[in-house]
Coordinates of N, CA and C in Angstrom, one line a residue:
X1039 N 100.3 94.1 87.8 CA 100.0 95.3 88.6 C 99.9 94.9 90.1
X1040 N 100.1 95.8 90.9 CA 100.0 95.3 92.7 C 99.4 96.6 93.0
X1041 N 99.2 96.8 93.9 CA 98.6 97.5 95.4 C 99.4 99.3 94.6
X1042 N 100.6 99.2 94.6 CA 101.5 100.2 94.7 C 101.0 100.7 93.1
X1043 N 100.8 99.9 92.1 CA 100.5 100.6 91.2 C 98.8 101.2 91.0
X1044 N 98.4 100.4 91.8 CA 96.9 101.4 91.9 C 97.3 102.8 92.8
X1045 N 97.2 102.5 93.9 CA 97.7 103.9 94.4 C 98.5 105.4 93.5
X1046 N 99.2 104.8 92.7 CA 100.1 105.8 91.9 C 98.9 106.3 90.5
X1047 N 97.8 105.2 90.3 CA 97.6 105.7 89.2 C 96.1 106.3 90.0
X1048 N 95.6 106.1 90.9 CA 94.4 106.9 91.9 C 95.1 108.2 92.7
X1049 N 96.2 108.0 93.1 CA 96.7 109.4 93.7 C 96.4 110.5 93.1
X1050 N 95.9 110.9 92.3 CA 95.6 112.2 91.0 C 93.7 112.6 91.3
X1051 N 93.4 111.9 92.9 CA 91.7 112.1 93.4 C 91.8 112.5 94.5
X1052 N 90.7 112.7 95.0 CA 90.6 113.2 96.6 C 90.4 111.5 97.3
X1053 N 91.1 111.2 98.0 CA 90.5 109.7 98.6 C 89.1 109.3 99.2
X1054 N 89.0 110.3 99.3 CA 87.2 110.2 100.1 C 86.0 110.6 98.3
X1055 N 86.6 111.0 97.5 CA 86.2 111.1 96.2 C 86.1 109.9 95.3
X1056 N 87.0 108.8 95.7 CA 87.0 107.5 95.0 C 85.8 106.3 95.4
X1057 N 85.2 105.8 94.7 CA 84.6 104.7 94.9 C 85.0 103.6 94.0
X1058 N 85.1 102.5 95.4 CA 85.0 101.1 94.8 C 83.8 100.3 94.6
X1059 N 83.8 99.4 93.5 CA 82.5 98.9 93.3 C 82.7 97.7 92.9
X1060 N 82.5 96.4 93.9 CA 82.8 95.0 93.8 C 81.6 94.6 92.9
X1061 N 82.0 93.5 92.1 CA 80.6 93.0 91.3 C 80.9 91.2 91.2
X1062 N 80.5 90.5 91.4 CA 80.3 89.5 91.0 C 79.3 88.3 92.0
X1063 N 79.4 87.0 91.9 CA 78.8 85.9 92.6 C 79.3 85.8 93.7
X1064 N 79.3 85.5 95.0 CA 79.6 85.1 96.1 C 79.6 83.9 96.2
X1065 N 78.9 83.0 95.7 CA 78.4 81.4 95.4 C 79.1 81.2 94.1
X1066 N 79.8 81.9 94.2 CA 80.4 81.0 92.5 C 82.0 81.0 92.2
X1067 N 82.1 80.4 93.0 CA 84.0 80.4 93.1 C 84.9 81.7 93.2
X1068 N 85.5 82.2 91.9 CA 86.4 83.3 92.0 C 85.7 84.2 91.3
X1069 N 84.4 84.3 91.1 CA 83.7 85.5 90.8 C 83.2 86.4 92.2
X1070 N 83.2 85.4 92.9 CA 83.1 86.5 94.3 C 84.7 87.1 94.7
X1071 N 86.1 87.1 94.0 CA 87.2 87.6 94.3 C 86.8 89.3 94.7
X1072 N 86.4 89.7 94.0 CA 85.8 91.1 93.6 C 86.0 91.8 95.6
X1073 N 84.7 90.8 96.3 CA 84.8 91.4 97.5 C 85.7 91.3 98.6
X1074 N 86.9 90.5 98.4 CA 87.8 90.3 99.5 C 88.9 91.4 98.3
X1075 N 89.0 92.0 97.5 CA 90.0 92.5 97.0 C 89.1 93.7 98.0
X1076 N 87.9 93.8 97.4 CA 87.3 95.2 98.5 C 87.1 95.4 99.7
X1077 N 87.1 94.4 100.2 CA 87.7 94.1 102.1 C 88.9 94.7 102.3
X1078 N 90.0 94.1 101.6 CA 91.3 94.6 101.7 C 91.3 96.1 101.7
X1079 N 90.7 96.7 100.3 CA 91.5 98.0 99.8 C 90.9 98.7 101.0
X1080 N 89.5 98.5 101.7 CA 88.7 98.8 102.4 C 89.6 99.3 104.2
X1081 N 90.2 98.4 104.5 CA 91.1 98.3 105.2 C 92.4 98.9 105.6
X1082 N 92.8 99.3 103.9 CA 94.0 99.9 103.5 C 94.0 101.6 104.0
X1083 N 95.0 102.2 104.4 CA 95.2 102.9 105.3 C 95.2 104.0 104.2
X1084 N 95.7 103.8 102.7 CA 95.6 104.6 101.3 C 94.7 105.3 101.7
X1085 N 93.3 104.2 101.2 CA 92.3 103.9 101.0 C 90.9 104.6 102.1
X1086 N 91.4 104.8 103.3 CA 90.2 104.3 104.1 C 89.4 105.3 103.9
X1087 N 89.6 106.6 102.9 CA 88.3 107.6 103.4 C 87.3 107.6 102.0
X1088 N 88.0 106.5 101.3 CA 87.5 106.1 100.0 C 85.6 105.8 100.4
X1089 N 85.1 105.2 99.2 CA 83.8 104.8 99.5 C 83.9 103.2 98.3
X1090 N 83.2 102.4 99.2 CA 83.1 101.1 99.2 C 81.7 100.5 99.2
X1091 N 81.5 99.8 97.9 CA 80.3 99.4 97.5 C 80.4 97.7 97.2
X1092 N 79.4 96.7 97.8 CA 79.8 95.4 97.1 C 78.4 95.5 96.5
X1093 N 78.2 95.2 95.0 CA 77.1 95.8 94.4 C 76.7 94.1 94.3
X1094 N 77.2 93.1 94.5 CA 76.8 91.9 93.5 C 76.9 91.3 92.1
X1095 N 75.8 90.9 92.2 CA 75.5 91.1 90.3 C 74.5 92.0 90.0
X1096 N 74.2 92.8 90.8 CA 73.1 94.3 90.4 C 73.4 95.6 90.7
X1097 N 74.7 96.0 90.0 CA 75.2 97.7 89.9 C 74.4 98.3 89.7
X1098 N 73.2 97.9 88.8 CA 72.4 99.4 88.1 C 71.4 99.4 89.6
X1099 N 71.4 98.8 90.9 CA 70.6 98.9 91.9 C 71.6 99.7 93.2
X1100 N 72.2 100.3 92.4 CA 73.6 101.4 93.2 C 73.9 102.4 92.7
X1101 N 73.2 102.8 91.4 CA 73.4 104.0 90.8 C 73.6 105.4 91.3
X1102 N 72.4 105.1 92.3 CA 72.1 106.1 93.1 C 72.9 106.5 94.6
X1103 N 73.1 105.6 94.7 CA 74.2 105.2 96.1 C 75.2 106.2 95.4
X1104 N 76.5 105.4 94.3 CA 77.4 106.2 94.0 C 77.5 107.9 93.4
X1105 N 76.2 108.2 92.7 CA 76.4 109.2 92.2 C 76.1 110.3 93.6
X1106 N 75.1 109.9 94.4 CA 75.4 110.8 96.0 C 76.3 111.5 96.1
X1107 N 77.5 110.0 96.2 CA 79.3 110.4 96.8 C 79.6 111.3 96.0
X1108 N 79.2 111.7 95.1 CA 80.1 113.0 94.1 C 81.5 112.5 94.0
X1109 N 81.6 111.0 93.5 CA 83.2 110.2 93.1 C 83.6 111.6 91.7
X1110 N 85.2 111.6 91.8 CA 86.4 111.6 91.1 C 86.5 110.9 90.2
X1111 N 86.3 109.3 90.7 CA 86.6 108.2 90.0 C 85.8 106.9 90.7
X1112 N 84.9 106.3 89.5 CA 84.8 105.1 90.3 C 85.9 103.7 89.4
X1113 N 86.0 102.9 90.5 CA 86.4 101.4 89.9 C 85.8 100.6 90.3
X1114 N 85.7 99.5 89.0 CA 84.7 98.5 89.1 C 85.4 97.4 89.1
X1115 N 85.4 96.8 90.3 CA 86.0 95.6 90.2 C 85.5 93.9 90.0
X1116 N 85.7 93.4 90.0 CA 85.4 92.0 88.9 C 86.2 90.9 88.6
X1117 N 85.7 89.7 88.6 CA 86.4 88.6 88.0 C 86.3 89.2 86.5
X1118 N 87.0 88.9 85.9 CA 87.2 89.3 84.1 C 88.0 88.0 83.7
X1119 N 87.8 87.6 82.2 CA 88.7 86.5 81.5 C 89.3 87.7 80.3
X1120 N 90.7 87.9 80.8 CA 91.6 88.5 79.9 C 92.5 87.3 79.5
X1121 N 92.7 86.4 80.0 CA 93.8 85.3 79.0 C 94.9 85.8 79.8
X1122 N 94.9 85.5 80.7 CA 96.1 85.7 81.8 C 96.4 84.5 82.9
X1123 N 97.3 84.4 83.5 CA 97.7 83.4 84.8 C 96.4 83.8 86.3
X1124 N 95.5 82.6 86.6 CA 94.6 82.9 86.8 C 95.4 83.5 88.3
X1125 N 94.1 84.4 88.9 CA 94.9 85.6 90.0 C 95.0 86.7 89.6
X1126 N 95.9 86.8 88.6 CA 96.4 88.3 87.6 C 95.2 89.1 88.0
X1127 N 95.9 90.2 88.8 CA 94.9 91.7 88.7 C 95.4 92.5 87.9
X1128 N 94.7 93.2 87.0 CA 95.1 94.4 86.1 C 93.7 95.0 86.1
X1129 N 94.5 96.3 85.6 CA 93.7 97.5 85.0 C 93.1 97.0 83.6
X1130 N 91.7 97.2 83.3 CA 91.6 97.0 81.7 C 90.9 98.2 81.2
X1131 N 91.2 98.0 79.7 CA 90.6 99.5 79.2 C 88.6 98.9 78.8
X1132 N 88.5 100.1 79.1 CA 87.0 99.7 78.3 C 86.7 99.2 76.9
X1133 N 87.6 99.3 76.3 CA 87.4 99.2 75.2 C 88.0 97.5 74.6
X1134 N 88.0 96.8 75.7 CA 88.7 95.9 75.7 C 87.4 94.8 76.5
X1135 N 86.6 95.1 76.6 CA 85.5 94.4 77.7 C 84.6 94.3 76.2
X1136 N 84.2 93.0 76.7 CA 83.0 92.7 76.2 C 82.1 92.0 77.3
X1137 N 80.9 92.4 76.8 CA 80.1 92.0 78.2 C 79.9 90.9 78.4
X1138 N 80.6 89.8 77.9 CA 81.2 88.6 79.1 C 81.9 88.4 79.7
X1139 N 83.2 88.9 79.1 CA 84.3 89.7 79.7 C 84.8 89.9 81.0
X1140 N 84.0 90.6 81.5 CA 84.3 91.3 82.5 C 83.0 91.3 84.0
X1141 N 81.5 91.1 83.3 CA 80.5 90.7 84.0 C 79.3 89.7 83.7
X1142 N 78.9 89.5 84.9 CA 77.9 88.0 84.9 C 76.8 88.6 85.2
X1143 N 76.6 90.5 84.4 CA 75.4 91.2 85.6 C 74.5 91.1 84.3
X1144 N 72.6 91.8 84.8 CA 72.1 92.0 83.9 C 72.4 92.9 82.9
X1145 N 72.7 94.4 83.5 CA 73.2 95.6 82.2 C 73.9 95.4 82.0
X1146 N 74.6 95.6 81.2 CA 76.0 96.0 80.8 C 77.1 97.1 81.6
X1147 N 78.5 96.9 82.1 CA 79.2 97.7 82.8 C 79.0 98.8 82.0
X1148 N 79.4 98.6 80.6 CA 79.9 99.9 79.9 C 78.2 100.4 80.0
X1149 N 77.2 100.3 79.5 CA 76.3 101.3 80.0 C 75.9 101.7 81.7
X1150 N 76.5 101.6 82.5 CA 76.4 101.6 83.7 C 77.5 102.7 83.7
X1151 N 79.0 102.6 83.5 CA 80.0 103.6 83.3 C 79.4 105.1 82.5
X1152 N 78.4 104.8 81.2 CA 78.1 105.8 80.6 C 76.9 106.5 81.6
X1153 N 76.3 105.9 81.9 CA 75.7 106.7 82.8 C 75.8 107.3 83.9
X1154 N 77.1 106.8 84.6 CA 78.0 107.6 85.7 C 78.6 108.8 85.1
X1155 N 78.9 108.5 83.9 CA 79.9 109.6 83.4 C 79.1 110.4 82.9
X1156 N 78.1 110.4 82.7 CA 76.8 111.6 82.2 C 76.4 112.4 83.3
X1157 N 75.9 111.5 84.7 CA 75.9 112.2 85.5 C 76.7 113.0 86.3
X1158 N 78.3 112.8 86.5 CA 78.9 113.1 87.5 C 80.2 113.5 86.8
X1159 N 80.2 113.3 85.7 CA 81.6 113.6 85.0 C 83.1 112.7 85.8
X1160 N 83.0 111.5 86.2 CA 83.8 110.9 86.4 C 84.7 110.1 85.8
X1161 N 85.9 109.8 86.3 CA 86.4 108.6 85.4 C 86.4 107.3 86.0
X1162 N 86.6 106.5 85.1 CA 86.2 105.0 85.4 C 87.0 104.2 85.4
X1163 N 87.0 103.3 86.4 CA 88.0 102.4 85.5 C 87.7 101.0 86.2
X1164 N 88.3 100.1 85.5 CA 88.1 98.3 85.6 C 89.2 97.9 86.2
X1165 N 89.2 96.9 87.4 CA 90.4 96.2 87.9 C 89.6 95.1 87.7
X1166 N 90.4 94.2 86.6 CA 89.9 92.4 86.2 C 90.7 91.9 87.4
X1167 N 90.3 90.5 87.7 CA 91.1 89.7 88.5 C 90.6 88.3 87.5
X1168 N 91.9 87.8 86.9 CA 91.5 86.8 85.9 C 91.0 85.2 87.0
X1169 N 90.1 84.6 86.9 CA 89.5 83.8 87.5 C 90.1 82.3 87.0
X1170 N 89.6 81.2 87.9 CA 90.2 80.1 87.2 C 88.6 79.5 87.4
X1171 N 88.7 79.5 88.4 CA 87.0 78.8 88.4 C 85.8 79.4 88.8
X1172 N 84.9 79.6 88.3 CA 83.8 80.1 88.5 C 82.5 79.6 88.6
X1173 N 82.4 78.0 88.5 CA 81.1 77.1 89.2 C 80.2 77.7 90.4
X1174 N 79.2 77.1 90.5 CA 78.2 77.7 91.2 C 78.4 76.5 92.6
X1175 N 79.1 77.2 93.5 CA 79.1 76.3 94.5 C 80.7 76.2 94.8
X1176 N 81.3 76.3 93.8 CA 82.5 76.2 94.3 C 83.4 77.4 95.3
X1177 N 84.5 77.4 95.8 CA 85.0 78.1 96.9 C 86.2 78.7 95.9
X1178 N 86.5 80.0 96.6 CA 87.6 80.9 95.3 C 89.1 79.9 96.1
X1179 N 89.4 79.8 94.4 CA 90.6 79.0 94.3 C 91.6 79.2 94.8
X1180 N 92.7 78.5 94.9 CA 94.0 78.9 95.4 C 94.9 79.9 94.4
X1181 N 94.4 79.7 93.4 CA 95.3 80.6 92.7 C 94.9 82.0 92.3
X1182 N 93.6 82.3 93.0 CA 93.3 83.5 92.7 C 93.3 83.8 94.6
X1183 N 92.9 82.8 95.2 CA 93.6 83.5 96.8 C 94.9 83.9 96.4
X1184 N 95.8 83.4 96.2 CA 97.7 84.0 95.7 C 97.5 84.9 94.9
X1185 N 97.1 85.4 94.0 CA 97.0 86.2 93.4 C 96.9 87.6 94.2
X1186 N 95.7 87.6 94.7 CA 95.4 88.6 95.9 C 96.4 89.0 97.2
X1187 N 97.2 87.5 97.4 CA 98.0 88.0 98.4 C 99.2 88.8 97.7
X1188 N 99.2 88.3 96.5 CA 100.6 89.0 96.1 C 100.3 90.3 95.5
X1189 N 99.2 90.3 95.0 CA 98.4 92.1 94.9 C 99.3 92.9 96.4
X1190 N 98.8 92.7 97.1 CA 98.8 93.5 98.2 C 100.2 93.4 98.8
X1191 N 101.4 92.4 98.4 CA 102.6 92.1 98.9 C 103.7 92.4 98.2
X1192 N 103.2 93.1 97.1 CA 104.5 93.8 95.6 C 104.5 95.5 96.4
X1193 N 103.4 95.4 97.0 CA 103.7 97.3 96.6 C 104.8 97.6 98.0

């Protein structure tokens, strides 16, 4: 997936109706990918009237933030281990996450999704970025920096 295929599958929202929601460690190699993918989209000219959240590892402490925006759609972005070439960003289904999966947080995404979607009637969705290393202390890898460049260099 790249840049061009997010756009095609979010064009169906109001741009200022979408939110992004970065999740992971900052201190922990390519679990902090999450926020420079959301620097970028952040940046993106698509994108810019979008709303942008770097939640950490505590989403359920933004509940209230996102549900405000009255989102269309949020996406939650994340290092995830789908078994892919580390970098790989894709779309994943929820039903494909298990809560290691996809987060290093206390709740669970998928009850954090259900309660978005109770409140606001939104849809959701997950962009994994498959990670290579994720140590505590380490710096995001080269192959998940390339990954990101080439996100943004296909569309």
């Amino acid at each position: 997936m790249n840049f061009s295929d997010l756009k095609k599958t979010l064009a169906v929202y109001h741009s200022d109706r979408i939110i992004f929601v970065g999740l992971g460690n900052r201190d922990c190699g390519d679990d902090g990918a999450s926020q420079i993918l959301l620097n970028k989209l952040k940046h993106s000219e698509e994108f810019k009237k979008a709303g942008f959240i770097f939640a950490g590892t505590n989403p359920e402490n933004y509940l209230q933030k996102i549900t405000d925006k009255n989102p269309q759609a949020v996406v939650f972005i994340d290092a995830a281990h789908f078994q892919d070439q580390p970098g790989t960003v894709k779309f994943l289904e929820a039903k494909q996450l298990k809560p290691s999966d996809f987060s290093t947080h206390a709740f669970s995404i998928s009850l954090i999704a259900d309660y978005l979607t109770y409140e606001k009637s939104c849809a959701i969705y997950y962009l994994g970025i498959q990670p290579e290393n994720s140590g505590v202390g380490q710096s995001l890898s080269e192959s998940v920096q390339s990954g990101l460049t080439h996100f943004f260099s296909e569309s």
